[in-house]
Amino acid sequence: MGLVELVEQLGPRTLVSIGSLGDRVAVTGTEFLDVADEMTDASGMLLLAPSTASLSTARIGALAAAAADHGAAGLALKCSSERVPALAAIADSTGLALLRVADRISWRLLDAQLTHLLGEADTVLGAPQDRGAEPLFAIANELAEFFGGSVAIEDLSRNILAYSSVPGQVIDALRTHGILAR
């Protein structure tokens, strides 16, 4: 999912862009950023930085530059309205999207909302019969044999990715309807 779409779906009461969001940047996930740790590969990640409020503008600039160098999709932080112009300059100079998180939003809630939206947009696997899904069917069958019941594996959007098909396995009408309906 694109960063622009994420910001639009969450709305301005949750997340606001500081500066330009740039071209269609794809977000593949979220990661909490600990400012004390060394920056690692962040390709496509939206970095959530809860501990930046007390950092100097220069330190935030260095973090943004490192995040951009490591392929991050953006950096989400909380800040006062007085800091927004300086942060917009950082966003422009580094090319990294900076996002201002509303004070009323907890970091856990933001992460959950982002994870939910990214999970809904994830359509990597098409039909369950794709060759890439075969290991999931094998896992479902193993679990069904071990526990003695039917098994369905779903993604975050509750789409069925795989289901068990063990010979002699009893599948009740409710479960059959659930699998076929999804």
mmCIF file of C-alpha atoms in Angstrom:
data_model
loop_
_atom_site.group_PDB
_atom_site.id
_atom_site.type_symbol
_atom_site.label_atom_id
_atom_site.label_comp_id
_atom_site.label_asym_id
_atom_site.label_seq_id
_atom_site.Cartn_x
_atom_site.Cartn_y
_atom_site.Cartn_z
ATOM 1 C CA MET A 1 0.000 0.000 0.000
ATOM 2 C CA GLY A 2 1.212 3.491 -0.757
ATOM 3 C CA LEU A 3 2.124 6.000 1.913
ATOM 4 C CA VAL A 4 -0.333 8.521 0.461
ATOM 5 C CA GLU A 5 -3.183 5.994 0.777
ATOM 6 C CA LEU A 6 -2.244 5.177 4.378
ATOM 7 C CA VAL A 7 -2.262 8.844 5.371
ATOM 8 C CA GLU A 8 -5.586 9.399 3.590
ATOM 9 C CA GLN A 9 -7.233 6.366 5.189
ATOM 10 C CA LEU A 10 -6.088 7.254 8.711
ATOM 11 C CA GLY A 11 -7.152 10.857 8.260
ATOM 12 C CA PRO A 12 -5.794 14.159 9.563
ATOM 13 C CA ARG A 13 -6.982 13.519 13.120
ATOM 14 C CA THR A 14 -4.483 10.649 13.304
ATOM 15 C CA LEU A 15 -1.619 11.314 10.913
ATOM 16 C CA VAL A 16 -0.532 14.394 8.928
ATOM 17 C CA SER A 17 2.272 14.747 6.436
ATOM 18 C CA ILE A 18 5.058 17.187 7.281
ATOM 19 C CA GLY A 19 6.198 18.414 3.890
ATOM 20 C CA SER A 20 5.684 16.425 0.713
ATOM 21 C CA LEU A 21 4.936 12.711 0.688
ATOM 22 C CA GLY A 22 6.895 12.438 -2.542
ATOM 23 C CA ASP A 23 6.253 9.914 -5.253
ATOM 24 C CA ARG A 24 4.234 6.773 -4.716
ATOM 25 C CA VAL A 25 6.225 5.279 -1.861
ATOM 26 C CA ALA A 26 5.128 1.745 -0.994
ATOM 27 C CA VAL A 27 4.899 0.772 2.665
ATOM 28 C CA THR A 28 5.557 -2.900 3.390
ATOM 29 C CA GLY A 29 5.331 -2.753 7.177
ATOM 30 C CA THR A 30 5.964 -0.808 10.352
ATOM 31 C CA GLU A 31 8.878 -0.903 12.751
ATOM 32 C CA PHE A 32 9.481 0.888 16.038
ATOM 33 C CA LEU A 33 12.672 2.926 15.901
ATOM 34 C CA ASP A 34 14.868 3.061 18.976
ATOM 35 C CA VAL A 35 16.987 6.183 18.602
ATOM 36 C CA ALA A 36 19.777 4.592 20.660
ATOM 37 C CA ASP A 37 20.184 1.664 18.237
ATOM 38 C CA GLU A 38 22.076 1.692 14.971
ATOM 39 C CA MET A 39 19.898 1.983 11.866
ATOM 40 C CA THR A 40 19.516 -1.283 9.966
ATOM 41 C CA ASP A 41 17.836 -2.160 6.675
ATOM 42 C CA ALA A 42 14.424 -0.495 6.656
ATOM 43 C CA SER A 43 13.352 -1.102 3.053
ATOM 44 C CA GLY A 44 9.718 -0.087 2.663
ATOM 45 C CA MET A 45 9.185 0.321 6.409
ATOM 46 C CA LEU A 46 7.300 3.145 8.050
ATOM 47 C CA LEU A 47 9.431 3.827 11.105
ATOM 48 C CA LEU A 48 7.523 4.729 14.263
ATOM 49 C CA ALA A 49 9.701 6.942 16.475
ATOM 50 C CA PRO A 50 8.067 7.429 19.883
ATOM 51 C CA SER A 51 11.179 8.740 21.618
ATOM 52 C CA THR A 52 12.018 11.717 19.389
ATOM 53 C CA ALA A 53 10.114 14.478 21.198
ATOM 54 C CA SER A 54 13.124 15.429 23.312
ATOM 55 C CA LEU A 55 15.676 15.173 20.494
ATOM 56 C CA SER A 56 17.229 18.207 18.858
ATOM 57 C CA THR A 57 16.252 19.095 15.319
ATOM 58 C CA ALA A 58 19.773 18.206 14.174
ATOM 59 C CA ARG A 59 19.474 14.717 15.721
ATOM 60 C CA ILE A 60 16.096 14.170 14.062
ATOM 61 C CA GLY A 61 17.676 15.282 10.785
ATOM 62 C CA ALA A 62 20.442 12.705 11.217
ATOM 63 C CA LEU A 63 17.858 9.981 11.959
ATOM 64 C CA ALA A 64 15.821 10.959 8.898
ATOM 65 C CA ALA A 65 18.928 10.920 6.689
ATOM 66 C CA ALA A 66 19.919 7.470 7.998
ATOM 67 C CA ALA A 67 16.375 6.175 7.503
ATOM 68 C CA ALA A 68 16.333 7.483 3.931
ATOM 69 C CA ASP A 69 19.722 5.868 3.254
ATOM 70 C CA HIS A 70 18.389 2.539 4.535
ATOM 71 C CA GLY A 71 15.285 2.646 2.301
ATOM 72 C CA ALA A 72 12.597 3.580 4.828
ATOM 73 C CA ALA A 73 9.237 4.667 3.440
ATOM 74 C CA GLY A 74 8.826 7.326 6.124
ATOM 75 C CA LEU A 75 9.281 8.384 9.723
ATOM 76 C CA ALA A 76 6.308 8.951 12.050
ATOM 77 C CA LEU A 77 6.831 11.117 15.123
ATOM 78 C CA LYS A 78 5.045 13.401 17.542
ATOM 79 C CA CYS A 79 6.060 17.043 17.722
ATOM 80 C CA SER A 80 4.838 20.486 18.669
ATOM 81 C CA SER A 81 3.450 22.784 15.978
ATOM 82 C CA GLU A 82 6.485 25.081 16.445
ATOM 83 C CA ARG A 83 8.810 22.319 15.181
ATOM 84 C CA VAL A 84 6.830 21.594 12.002
ATOM 85 C CA PRO A 85 8.673 24.125 9.734
ATOM 86 C CA ALA A 86 12.092 22.772 10.766
ATOM 87 C CA LEU A 87 10.903 19.188 10.259
ATOM 88 C CA ALA A 88 9.465 20.104 6.848
ATOM 89 C CA ALA A 89 12.929 21.345 5.874
ATOM 90 C CA ILE A 90 14.379 18.013 7.019
ATOM 91 C CA ALA A 91 11.814 16.130 4.948
ATOM 92 C CA ASP A 92 12.700 18.210 1.885
ATOM 93 C CA SER A 93 16.463 17.851 2.336
ATOM 94 C CA THR A 94 16.442 14.096 3.012
ATOM 95 C CA GLY A 95 13.619 13.142 0.664
ATOM 96 C CA LEU A 96 12.086 11.069 3.467
ATOM 97 C CA ALA A 97 8.407 11.485 4.275
ATOM 98 C CA LEU A 98 7.897 12.726 7.827
ATOM 99 C CA LEU A 99 4.508 12.158 9.411
ATOM 100 C CA ARG A 100 3.171 13.935 12.465
ATOM 101 C CA VAL A 101 1.172 11.673 14.773
ATOM 102 C CA ALA A 102 -1.655 13.301 16.720
ATOM 103 C CA ASP A 103 -0.929 13.631 20.434
ATOM 104 C CA ARG A 104 -4.162 11.833 21.354
ATOM 105 C CA ILE A 105 -3.131 8.690 19.430
ATOM 106 C CA SER A 106 -1.098 6.102 21.340
ATOM 107 C CA TRP A 107 1.776 4.427 19.536
ATOM 108 C CA ARG A 108 0.229 0.989 20.043
ATOM 109 C CA LEU A 109 -3.050 2.147 18.515
ATOM 110 C CA LEU A 110 -1.246 3.692 15.547
ATOM 111 C CA ASP A 111 0.756 0.520 14.969
ATOM 112 C CA ALA A 112 -2.423 -1.580 15.165
ATOM 113 C CA GLN A 113 -4.242 0.684 12.702
ATOM 114 C CA LEU A 114 -1.334 0.637 10.263
ATOM 115 C CA THR A 115 -0.929 -3.133 10.554
ATOM 116 C CA HIS A 116 -4.643 -3.600 9.919
ATOM 117 C CA LEU A 117 -4.605 -1.359 6.831
ATOM 118 C CA LEU A 118 -1.463 -2.983 5.463
ATOM 119 C CA GLY A 119 -2.951 -6.447 6.101
ATOM 120 C CA GLU A 120 -6.131 -5.552 4.247
ATOM 121 C CA ALA A 121 -4.136 -4.306 1.276
ATOM 122 C CA ASP A 122 -1.947 -7.415 1.163
ATOM 123 C CA THR A 123 -3.094 -9.462 -1.810
ATOM 124 C CA VAL A 124 0.125 -11.297 -2.523
ATOM 125 C CA LEU A 125 -1.537 -14.701 -2.681
ATOM 126 C CA GLY A 126 -4.348 -15.034 -5.149
ATOM 127 C CA ALA A 127 -6.420 -18.167 -5.207
ATOM 128 C CA PRO A 128 -5.536 -20.777 -2.615
ATOM 129 C CA GLN A 129 -4.495 -23.148 -5.386
ATOM 130 C CA ASP A 130 -1.439 -21.003 -6.292
ATOM 131 C CA ARG A 131 1.797 -23.003 -6.133
ATOM 132 C CA GLY A 132 3.089 -20.590 -3.479
ATOM 133 C CA ALA A 133 0.258 -21.636 -1.172
ATOM 134 C CA GLU A 134 1.009 -25.379 -1.253
ATOM 135 C CA PRO A 135 3.077 -25.316 1.963
ATOM 136 C CA LEU A 136 0.103 -23.742 3.741
ATOM 137 C CA PHE A 137 -2.152 -26.596 2.640
ATOM 138 C CA ALA A 138 0.434 -29.068 3.944
ATOM 139 C CA ILE A 139 0.549 -27.264 7.310
ATOM 140 C CA ALA A 140 -3.257 -27.231 7.479
ATOM 141 C CA ASN A 141 -3.368 -30.980 6.792
ATOM 142 C CA GLU A 142 -0.692 -31.713 9.427
ATOM 143 C CA LEU A 143 -2.606 -29.708 12.042
ATOM 144 C CA ALA A 144 -5.888 -31.378 11.110
ATOM 145 C CA GLU A 145 -4.371 -34.846 11.461
ATOM 146 C CA PHE A 146 -2.716 -33.966 14.775
ATOM 147 C CA PHE A 147 -5.785 -32.342 16.381
ATOM 148 C CA GLY A 148 -8.446 -34.400 14.625
ATOM 149 C CA GLY A 149 -10.492 -31.516 13.225
ATOM 150 C CA SER A 150 -10.650 -29.328 10.173
ATOM 151 C CA VAL A 151 -8.256 -26.380 9.821
ATOM 152 C CA ALA A 152 -8.449 -23.148 7.846
ATOM 153 C CA ILE A 153 -5.564 -20.657 7.550
ATOM 154 C CA GLU A 154 -6.580 -17.030 7.024
ATOM 155 C CA ASP A 155 -4.763 -13.764 6.333
ATOM 156 C CA LEU A 156 -5.345 -10.561 8.330
ATOM 157 C CA SER A 157 -8.313 -9.707 6.123
ATOM 158 C CA ARG A 158 -9.932 -13.060 6.977
ATOM 159 C CA ASN A 159 -9.448 -14.434 3.455
ATOM 160 C CA ILE A 160 -8.943 -18.194 3.407
ATOM 161 C CA LEU A 161 -5.407 -18.953 2.237
ATOM 162 C CA ALA A 162 -5.484 -22.713 2.808
ATOM 163 C CA TYR A 163 -7.654 -25.388 4.378
ATOM 164 C CA SER A 164 -7.214 -28.994 5.384
ATOM 165 C CA SER A 165 -8.426 -31.835 3.216
ATOM 166 C CA VAL A 166 -7.606 -34.998 5.160
ATOM 167 C CA PRO A 167 -9.383 -38.176 3.926
ATOM 168 C CA GLY A 168 -12.216 -39.082 6.279
ATOM 169 C CA GLN A 169 -12.140 -35.670 7.917
ATOM 170 C CA VAL A 170 -15.524 -34.509 9.114
ATOM 171 C CA ILE A 171 -16.353 -30.928 8.169
ATOM 172 C CA ASP A 172 -19.594 -29.575 9.548
ATOM 173 C CA ALA A 173 -21.955 -27.452 7.452
ATOM 174 C CA LEU A 174 -21.021 -24.206 9.242
ATOM 175 C CA ARG A 175 -17.313 -24.659 8.516
ATOM 176 C CA THR A 176 -17.988 -25.653 4.895
ATOM 177 C CA HIS A 177 -20.120 -22.543 4.414
ATOM 178 C CA GLY A 178 -17.412 -20.379 6.034
ATOM 179 C CA ILE A 179 -14.705 -21.697 3.734
ATOM 180 C CA LEU A 180 -16.771 -21.416 0.575
ATOM 181 C CA ALA A 181 -18.172 -17.979 1.460
ATOM 182 C CA ARG A 182 -14.734 -16.455 1.911
#
